[in-house]
Short mmCIF file of C-alpha atoms in Angstrom, two decimals:
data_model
loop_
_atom_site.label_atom_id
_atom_site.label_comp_id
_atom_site.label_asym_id
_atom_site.label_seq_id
_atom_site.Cartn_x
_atom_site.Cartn_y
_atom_site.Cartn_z
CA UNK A 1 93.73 16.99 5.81
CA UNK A 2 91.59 19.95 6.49
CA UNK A 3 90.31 21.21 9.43
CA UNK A 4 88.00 23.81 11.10
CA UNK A 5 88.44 25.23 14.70
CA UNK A 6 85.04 26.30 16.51
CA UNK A 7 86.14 27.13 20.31
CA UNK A 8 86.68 23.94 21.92
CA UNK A 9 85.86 21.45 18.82
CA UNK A 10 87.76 20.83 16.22
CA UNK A 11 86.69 18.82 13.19
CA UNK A 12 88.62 17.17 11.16
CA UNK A 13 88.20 16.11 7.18
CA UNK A 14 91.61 13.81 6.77
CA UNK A 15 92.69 12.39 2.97
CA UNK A 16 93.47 9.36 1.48
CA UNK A 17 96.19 7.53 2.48
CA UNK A 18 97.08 9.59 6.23
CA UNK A 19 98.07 7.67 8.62
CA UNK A 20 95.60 8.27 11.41
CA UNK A 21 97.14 9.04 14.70
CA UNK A 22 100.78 10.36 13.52
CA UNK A 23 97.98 13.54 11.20
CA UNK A 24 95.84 13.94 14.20
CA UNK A 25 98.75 14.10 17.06
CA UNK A 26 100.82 16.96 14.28
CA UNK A 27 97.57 18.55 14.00
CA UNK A 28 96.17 19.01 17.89
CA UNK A 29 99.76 20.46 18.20
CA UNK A 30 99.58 23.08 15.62
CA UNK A 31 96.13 23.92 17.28
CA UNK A 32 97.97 23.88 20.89
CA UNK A 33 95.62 20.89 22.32
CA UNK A 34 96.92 18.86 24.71
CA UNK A 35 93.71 17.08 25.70
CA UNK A 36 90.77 16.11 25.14
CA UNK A 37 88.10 13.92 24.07
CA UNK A 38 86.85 12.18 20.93
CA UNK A 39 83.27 12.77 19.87
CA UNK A 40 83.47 10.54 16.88
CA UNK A 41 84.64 9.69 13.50
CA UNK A 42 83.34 8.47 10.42
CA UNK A 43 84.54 7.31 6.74
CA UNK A 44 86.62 4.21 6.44
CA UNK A 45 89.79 2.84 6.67
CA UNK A 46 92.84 1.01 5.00
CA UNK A 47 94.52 -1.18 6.62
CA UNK A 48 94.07 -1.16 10.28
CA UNK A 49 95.69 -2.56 12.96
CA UNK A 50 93.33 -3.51 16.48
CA UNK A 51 95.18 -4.56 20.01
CA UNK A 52 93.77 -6.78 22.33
CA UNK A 53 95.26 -6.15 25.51
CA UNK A 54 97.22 -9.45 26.79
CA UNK A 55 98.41 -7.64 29.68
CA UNK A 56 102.22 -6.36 30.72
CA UNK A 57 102.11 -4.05 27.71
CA UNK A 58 101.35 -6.48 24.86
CA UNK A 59 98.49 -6.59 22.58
CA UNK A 60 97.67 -9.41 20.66
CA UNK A 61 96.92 -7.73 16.76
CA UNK A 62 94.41 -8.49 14.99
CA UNK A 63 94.76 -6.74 11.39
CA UNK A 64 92.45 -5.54 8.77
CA UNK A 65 94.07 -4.95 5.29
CA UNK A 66 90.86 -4.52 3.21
CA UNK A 67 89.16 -1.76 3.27
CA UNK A 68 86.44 -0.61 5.84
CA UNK A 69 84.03 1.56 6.97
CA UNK A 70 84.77 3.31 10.61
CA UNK A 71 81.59 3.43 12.01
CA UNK A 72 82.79 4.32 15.71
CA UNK A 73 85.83 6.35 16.92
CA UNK A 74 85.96 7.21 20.97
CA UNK A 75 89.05 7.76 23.08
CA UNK A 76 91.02 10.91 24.22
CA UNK A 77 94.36 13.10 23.87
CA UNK A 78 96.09 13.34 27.13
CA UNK A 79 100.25 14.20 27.65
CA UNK A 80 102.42 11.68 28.77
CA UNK A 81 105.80 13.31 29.59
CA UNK A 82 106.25 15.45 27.58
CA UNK A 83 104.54 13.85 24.34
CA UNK A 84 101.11 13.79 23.40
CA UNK A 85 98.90 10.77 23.38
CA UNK A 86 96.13 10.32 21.61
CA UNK A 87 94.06 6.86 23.34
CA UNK A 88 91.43 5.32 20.30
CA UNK A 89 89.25 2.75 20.25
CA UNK A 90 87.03 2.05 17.32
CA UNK A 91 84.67 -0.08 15.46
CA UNK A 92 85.04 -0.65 12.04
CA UNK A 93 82.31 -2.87 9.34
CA UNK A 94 83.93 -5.28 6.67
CA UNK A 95 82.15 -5.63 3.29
CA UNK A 96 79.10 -8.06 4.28
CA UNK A 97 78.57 -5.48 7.64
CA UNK A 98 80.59 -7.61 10.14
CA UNK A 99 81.82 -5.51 12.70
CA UNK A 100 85.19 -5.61 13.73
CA UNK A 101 86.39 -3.34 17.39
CA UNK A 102 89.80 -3.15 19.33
CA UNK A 103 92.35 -0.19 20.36
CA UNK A 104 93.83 0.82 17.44
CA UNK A 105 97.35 0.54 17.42
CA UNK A 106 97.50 2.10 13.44
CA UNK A 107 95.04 3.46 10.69
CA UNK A 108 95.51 4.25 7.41
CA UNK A 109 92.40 6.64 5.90
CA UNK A 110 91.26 5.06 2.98
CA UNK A 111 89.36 8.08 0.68
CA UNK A 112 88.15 10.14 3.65
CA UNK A 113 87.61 10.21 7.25
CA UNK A 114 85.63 12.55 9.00
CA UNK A 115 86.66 13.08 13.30
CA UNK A 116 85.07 15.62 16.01
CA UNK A 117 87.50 16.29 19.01
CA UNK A 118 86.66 18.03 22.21
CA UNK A 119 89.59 20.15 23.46
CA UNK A 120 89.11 20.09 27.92
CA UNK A 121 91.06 23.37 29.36
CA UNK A 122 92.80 21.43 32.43
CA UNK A 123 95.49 18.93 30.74
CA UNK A 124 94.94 15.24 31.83
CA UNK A 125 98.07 13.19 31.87
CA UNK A 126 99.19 10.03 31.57
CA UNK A 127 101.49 7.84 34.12
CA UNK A 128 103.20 4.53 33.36
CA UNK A 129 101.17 1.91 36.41
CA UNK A 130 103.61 -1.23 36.61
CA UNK A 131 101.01 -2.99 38.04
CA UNK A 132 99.14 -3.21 34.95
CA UNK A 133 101.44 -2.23 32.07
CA UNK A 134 99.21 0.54 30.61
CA UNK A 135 99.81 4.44 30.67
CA UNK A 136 97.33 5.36 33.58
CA UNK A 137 95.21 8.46 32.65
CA UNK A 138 95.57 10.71 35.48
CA UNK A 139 93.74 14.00 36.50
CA UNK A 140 95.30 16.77 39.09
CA UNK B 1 87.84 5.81 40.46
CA UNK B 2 88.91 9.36 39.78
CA UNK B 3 87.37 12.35 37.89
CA UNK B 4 87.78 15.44 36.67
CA UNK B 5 85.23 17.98 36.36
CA UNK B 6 85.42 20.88 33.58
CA UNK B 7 82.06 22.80 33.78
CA UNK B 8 79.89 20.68 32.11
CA UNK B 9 81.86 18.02 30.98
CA UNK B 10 82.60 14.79 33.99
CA UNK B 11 85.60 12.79 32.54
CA UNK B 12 85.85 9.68 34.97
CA UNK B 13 88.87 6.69 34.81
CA UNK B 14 87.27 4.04 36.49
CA UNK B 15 89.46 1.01 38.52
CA UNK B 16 90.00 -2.24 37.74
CA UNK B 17 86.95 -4.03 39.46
CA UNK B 18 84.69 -1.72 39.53
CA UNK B 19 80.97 -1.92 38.67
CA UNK B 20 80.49 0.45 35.53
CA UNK B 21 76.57 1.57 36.39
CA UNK B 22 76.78 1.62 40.31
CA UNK B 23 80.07 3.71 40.43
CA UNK B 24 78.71 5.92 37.91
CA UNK B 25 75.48 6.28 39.34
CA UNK B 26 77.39 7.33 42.57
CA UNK B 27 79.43 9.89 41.15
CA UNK B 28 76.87 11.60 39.38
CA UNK B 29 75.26 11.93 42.40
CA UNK B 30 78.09 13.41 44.53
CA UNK B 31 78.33 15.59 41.30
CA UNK B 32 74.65 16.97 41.64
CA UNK B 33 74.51 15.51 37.69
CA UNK B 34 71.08 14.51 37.46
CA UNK B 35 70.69 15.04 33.44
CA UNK B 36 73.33 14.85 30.65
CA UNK B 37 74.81 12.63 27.69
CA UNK B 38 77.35 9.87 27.80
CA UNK B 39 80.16 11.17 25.03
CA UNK B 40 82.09 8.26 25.00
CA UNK B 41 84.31 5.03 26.49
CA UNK B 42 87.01 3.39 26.12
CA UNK B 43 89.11 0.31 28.03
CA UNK B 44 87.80 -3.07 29.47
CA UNK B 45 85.24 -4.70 30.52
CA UNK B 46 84.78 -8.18 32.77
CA UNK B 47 82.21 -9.84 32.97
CA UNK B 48 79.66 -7.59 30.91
CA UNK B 49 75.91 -8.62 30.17
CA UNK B 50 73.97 -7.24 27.08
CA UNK B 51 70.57 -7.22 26.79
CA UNK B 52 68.35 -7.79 23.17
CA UNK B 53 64.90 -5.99 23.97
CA UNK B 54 62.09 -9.01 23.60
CA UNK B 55 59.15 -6.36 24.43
CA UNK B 56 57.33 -6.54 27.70
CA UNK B 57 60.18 -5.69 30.02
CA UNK B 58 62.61 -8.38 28.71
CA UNK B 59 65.40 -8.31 27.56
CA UNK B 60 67.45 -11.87 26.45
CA UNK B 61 70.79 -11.21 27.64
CA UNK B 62 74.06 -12.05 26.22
CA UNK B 63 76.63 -12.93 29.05
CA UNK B 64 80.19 -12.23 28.26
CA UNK B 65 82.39 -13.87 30.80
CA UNK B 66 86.24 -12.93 29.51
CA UNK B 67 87.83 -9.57 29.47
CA UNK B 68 86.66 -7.77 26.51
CA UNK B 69 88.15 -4.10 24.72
CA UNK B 70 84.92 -1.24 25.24
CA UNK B 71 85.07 0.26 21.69
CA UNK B 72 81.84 2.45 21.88
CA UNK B 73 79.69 3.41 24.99
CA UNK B 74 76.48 5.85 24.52
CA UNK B 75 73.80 7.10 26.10
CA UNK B 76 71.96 9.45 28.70
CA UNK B 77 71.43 10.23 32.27
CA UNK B 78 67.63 11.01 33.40
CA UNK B 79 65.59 11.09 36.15
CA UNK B 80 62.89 8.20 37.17
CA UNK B 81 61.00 8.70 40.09
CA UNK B 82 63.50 9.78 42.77
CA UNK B 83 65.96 8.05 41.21
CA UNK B 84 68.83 9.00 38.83
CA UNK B 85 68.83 6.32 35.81
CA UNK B 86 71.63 5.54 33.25
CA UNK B 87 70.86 4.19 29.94
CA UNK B 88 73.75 2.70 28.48
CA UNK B 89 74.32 0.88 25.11
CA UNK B 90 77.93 -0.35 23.59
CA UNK B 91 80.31 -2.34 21.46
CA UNK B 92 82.48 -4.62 22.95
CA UNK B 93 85.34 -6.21 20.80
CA UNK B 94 87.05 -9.88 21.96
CA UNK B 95 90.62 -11.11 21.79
CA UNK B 96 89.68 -12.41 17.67
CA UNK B 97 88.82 -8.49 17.23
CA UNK B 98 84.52 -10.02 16.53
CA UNK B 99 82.16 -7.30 18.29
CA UNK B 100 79.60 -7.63 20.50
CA UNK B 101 76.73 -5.17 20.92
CA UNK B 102 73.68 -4.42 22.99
CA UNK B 103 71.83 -3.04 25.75
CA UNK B 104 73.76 -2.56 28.69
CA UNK B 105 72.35 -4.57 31.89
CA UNK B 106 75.87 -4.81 33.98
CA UNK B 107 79.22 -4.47 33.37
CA UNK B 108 82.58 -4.58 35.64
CA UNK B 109 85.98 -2.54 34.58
CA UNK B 110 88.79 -4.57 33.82
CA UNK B 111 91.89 -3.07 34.54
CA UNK B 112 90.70 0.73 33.69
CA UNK B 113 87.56 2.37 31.86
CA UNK B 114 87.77 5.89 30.79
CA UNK B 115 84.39 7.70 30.14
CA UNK B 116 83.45 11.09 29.44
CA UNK B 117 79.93 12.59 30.27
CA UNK B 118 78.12 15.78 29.37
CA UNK B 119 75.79 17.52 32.28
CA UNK B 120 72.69 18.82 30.79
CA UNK B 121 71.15 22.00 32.57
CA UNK B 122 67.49 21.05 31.65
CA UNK B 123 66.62 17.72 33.61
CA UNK B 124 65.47 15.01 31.43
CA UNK B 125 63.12 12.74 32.91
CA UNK B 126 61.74 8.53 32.43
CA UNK B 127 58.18 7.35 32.20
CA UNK B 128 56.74 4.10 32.10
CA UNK B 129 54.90 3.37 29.17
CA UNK B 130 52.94 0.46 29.79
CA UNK B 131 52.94 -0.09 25.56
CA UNK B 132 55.98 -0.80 25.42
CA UNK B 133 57.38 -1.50 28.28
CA UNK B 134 59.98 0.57 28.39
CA UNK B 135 61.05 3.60 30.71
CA UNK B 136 59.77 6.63 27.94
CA UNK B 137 62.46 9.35 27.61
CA UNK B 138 60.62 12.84 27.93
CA UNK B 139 61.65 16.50 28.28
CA UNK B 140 60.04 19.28 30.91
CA UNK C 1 59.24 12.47 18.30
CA UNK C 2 59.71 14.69 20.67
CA UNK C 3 63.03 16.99 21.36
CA UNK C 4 64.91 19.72 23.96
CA UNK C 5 67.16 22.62 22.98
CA UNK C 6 69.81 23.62 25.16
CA UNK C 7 71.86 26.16 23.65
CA UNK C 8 73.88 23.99 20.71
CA UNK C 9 72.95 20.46 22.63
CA UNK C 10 70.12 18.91 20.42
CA UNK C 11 68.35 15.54 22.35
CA UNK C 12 65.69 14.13 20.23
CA UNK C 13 63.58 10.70 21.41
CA UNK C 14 62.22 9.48 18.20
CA UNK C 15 58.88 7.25 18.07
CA UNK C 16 58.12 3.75 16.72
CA UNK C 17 58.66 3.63 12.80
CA UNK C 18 60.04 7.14 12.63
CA UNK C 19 62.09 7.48 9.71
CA UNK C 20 65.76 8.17 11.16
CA UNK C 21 67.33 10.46 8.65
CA UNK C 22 64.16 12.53 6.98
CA UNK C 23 62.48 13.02 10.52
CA UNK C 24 65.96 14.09 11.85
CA UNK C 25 66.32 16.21 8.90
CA UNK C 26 63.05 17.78 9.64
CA UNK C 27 63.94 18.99 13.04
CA UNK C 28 67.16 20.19 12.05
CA UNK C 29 65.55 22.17 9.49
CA UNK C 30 62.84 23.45 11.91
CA UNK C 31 65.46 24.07 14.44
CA UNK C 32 67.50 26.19 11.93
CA UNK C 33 70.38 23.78 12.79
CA UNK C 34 72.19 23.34 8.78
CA UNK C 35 75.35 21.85 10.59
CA UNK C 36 76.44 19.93 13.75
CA UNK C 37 78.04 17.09 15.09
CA UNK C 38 76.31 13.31 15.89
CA UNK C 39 77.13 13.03 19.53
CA UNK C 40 75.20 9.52 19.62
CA UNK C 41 72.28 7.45 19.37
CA UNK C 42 70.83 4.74 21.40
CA UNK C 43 68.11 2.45 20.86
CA UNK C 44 66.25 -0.12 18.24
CA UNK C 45 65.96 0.02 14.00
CA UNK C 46 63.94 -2.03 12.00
CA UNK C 47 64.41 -2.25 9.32
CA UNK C 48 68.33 -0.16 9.15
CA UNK C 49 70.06 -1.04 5.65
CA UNK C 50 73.64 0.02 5.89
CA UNK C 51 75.66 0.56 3.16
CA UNK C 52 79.90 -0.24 2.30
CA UNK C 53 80.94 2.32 0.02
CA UNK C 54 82.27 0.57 -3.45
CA UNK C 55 83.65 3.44 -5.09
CA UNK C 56 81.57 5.72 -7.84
CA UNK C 57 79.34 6.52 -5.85
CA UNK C 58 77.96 2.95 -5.02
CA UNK C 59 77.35 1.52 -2.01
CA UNK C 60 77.27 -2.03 -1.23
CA UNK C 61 73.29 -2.79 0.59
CA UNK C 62 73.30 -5.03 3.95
CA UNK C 63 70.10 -4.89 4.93
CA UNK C 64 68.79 -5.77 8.27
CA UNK C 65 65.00 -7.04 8.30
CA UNK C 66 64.61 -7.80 11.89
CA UNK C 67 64.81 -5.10 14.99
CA UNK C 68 67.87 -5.03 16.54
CA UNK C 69 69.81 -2.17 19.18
CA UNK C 70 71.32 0.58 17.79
CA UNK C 71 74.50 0.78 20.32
CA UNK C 72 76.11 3.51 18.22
CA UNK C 73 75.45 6.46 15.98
CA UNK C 74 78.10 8.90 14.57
CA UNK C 75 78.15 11.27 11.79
CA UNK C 76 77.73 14.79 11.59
CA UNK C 77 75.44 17.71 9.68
CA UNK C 78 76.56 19.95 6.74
CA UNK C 79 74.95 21.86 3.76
CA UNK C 80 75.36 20.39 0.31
CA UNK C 81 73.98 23.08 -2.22
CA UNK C 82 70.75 23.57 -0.97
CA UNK C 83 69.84 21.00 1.47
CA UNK C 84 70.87 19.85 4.94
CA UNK C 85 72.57 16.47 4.85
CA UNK C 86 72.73 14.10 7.55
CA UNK C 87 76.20 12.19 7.45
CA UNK C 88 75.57 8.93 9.52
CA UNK C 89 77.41 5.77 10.25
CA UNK C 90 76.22 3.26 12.77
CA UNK C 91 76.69 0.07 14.81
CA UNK C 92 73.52 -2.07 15.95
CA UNK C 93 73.50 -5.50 17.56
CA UNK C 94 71.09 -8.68 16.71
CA UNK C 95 69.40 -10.58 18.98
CA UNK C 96 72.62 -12.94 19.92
CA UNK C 97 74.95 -10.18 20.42
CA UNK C 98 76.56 -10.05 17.05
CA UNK C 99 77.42 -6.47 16.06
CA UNK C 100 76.50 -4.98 12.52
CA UNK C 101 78.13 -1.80 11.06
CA UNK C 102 78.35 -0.01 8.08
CA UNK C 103 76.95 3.56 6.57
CA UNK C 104 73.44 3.99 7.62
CA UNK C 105 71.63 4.49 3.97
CA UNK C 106 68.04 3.99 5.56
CA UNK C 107 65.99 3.09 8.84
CA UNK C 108 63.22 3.06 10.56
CA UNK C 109 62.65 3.75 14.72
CA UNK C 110 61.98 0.49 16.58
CA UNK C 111 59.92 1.57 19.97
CA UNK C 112 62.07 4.50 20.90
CA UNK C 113 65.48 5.42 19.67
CA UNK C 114 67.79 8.87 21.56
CA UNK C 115 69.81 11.25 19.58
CA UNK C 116 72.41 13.88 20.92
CA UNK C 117 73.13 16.87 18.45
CA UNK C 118 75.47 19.53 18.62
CA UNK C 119 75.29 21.79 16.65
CA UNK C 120 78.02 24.00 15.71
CA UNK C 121 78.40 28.10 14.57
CA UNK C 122 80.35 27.33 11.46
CA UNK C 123 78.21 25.50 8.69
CA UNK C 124 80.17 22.81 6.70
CA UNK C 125 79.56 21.82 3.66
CA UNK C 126 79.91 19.09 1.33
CA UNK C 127 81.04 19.43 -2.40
CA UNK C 128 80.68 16.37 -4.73
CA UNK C 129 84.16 15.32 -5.77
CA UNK C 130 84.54 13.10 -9.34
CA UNK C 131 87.71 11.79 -8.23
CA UNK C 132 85.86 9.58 -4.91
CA UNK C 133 82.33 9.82 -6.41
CA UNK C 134 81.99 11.09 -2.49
CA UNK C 135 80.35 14.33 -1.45
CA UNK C 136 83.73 15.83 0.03
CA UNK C 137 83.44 17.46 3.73
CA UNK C 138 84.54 20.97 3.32
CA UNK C 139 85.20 24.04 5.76
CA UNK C 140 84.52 27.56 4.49
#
């Protein structure tokens, strides 16, 4: 993983094999971001879990163990308690271009993967909402 | 619907039940946003209706009637006429992780929609263009 | 095509049959822009071939003959030796809805298509690497 830091955006070249969210979340922490948003990413994938949300916290998975291309990457990095959370949703194509979308509950980069991040200067958090089971992104 | 406003940049978390282009439309107009770029989106949608462009002004739409996961939203904020007009594309995946993809013509939030937005300082404008039909994107 | 410049936000409407990546390339060039980031794209192809990388440099073709929406566009901008190279991945949807995705390796405007830039101080570059057959993102 490799990155450059240009004021607010921060791209990000990760390697074969990282696992997606556990590089980025170490990596916005070295660089002291706390949140943000997700201007895209590119490269592909290996394997990849998606989440439908069911509702009450559960996601029906829907996994992809061949390799793929990530053709869209949106979402943001917000704090909940005192961790940081990064939110993704993505796209992904399969081999004959079918395209495949969901939250993404785990990546795996499969030779590279190429991401943009926005850092915003007021934190947005994240509250646990009963009523619907998700972390509720929150601004004050 | 909240929002948080950080110079430029409008990050919105929409409610459960609320209509994506109406709500949007609103607060960009409380905002005095009359020009920018839609960065990204991410949570759900329900009901949502794409539209394929057939030429002419018509578009053959694509009703989808369950909840579905927003993977990608893009687009732009201009000005027609008097009035402030979002063009919005995106990638919707369903509970079997298949996407769905278009044109935009309605959507409603299910559960919670997060979307950021980038305010332009030069407003872009729409035209009719009575080749194609279309409302013509065009600067100064 | 026509495009505005404010400060490192490029937004470009191409025209009907534009060719996506050498007009884009163009106006980069012309603009003096030799890296950036793909904020996103909206609008029709036809034709768009997209490609799933195979290894060794090959790239399995999907090509798409008929117009269909282009309902995302990521990728970003960087210098390999000489020239400017446009790093793209995209998702379009088909006339029923069904969502295509993959590496864009060609196509052509359909109507109208819009394109955020950003471009950003630090050039990137890319450096062919034997061990992916990939042209490696690199930073400085």
């Amino acid at each position: 993983m490799e990155s450059t830091r240009q004021g607010n955006l921060l791209v990000v070249r990760f390697s074969d094999g990282d696992d997606l969210i556990s590089q980025a979340t170490w990596l916005l922490e070295k660089q002291g971001i706390r949140s943000g948003i997700v201007l895209g990413g590119v490269g592909m994938l290996k394997p990849v879990t998606f989440g439908f949300y069911k509702g009450g916290g559960d996601y029906q998975r829907i996994e992809i163990e061949r390799e793929c291309e990530l053709c869209a990457l949106s979402g943001n990095i917000a704090v909940f308690g005192n961790d940081l959370m990064l939110h993704l949703h993505g796209v992904v194509g399969l081999e004959d271009g079918r395209a495949v979308a969901g939250h993404i509950l785990g990546a795996r980069v499969h030779l590279t993967c190429e991401v943009a991040l926005l850092a915003t200067e007021e934190v947005m958090m994240r509250k646990f909402d009963p009523q619907t089971g998700l972390k509720k992104l929150e601004f004050k």
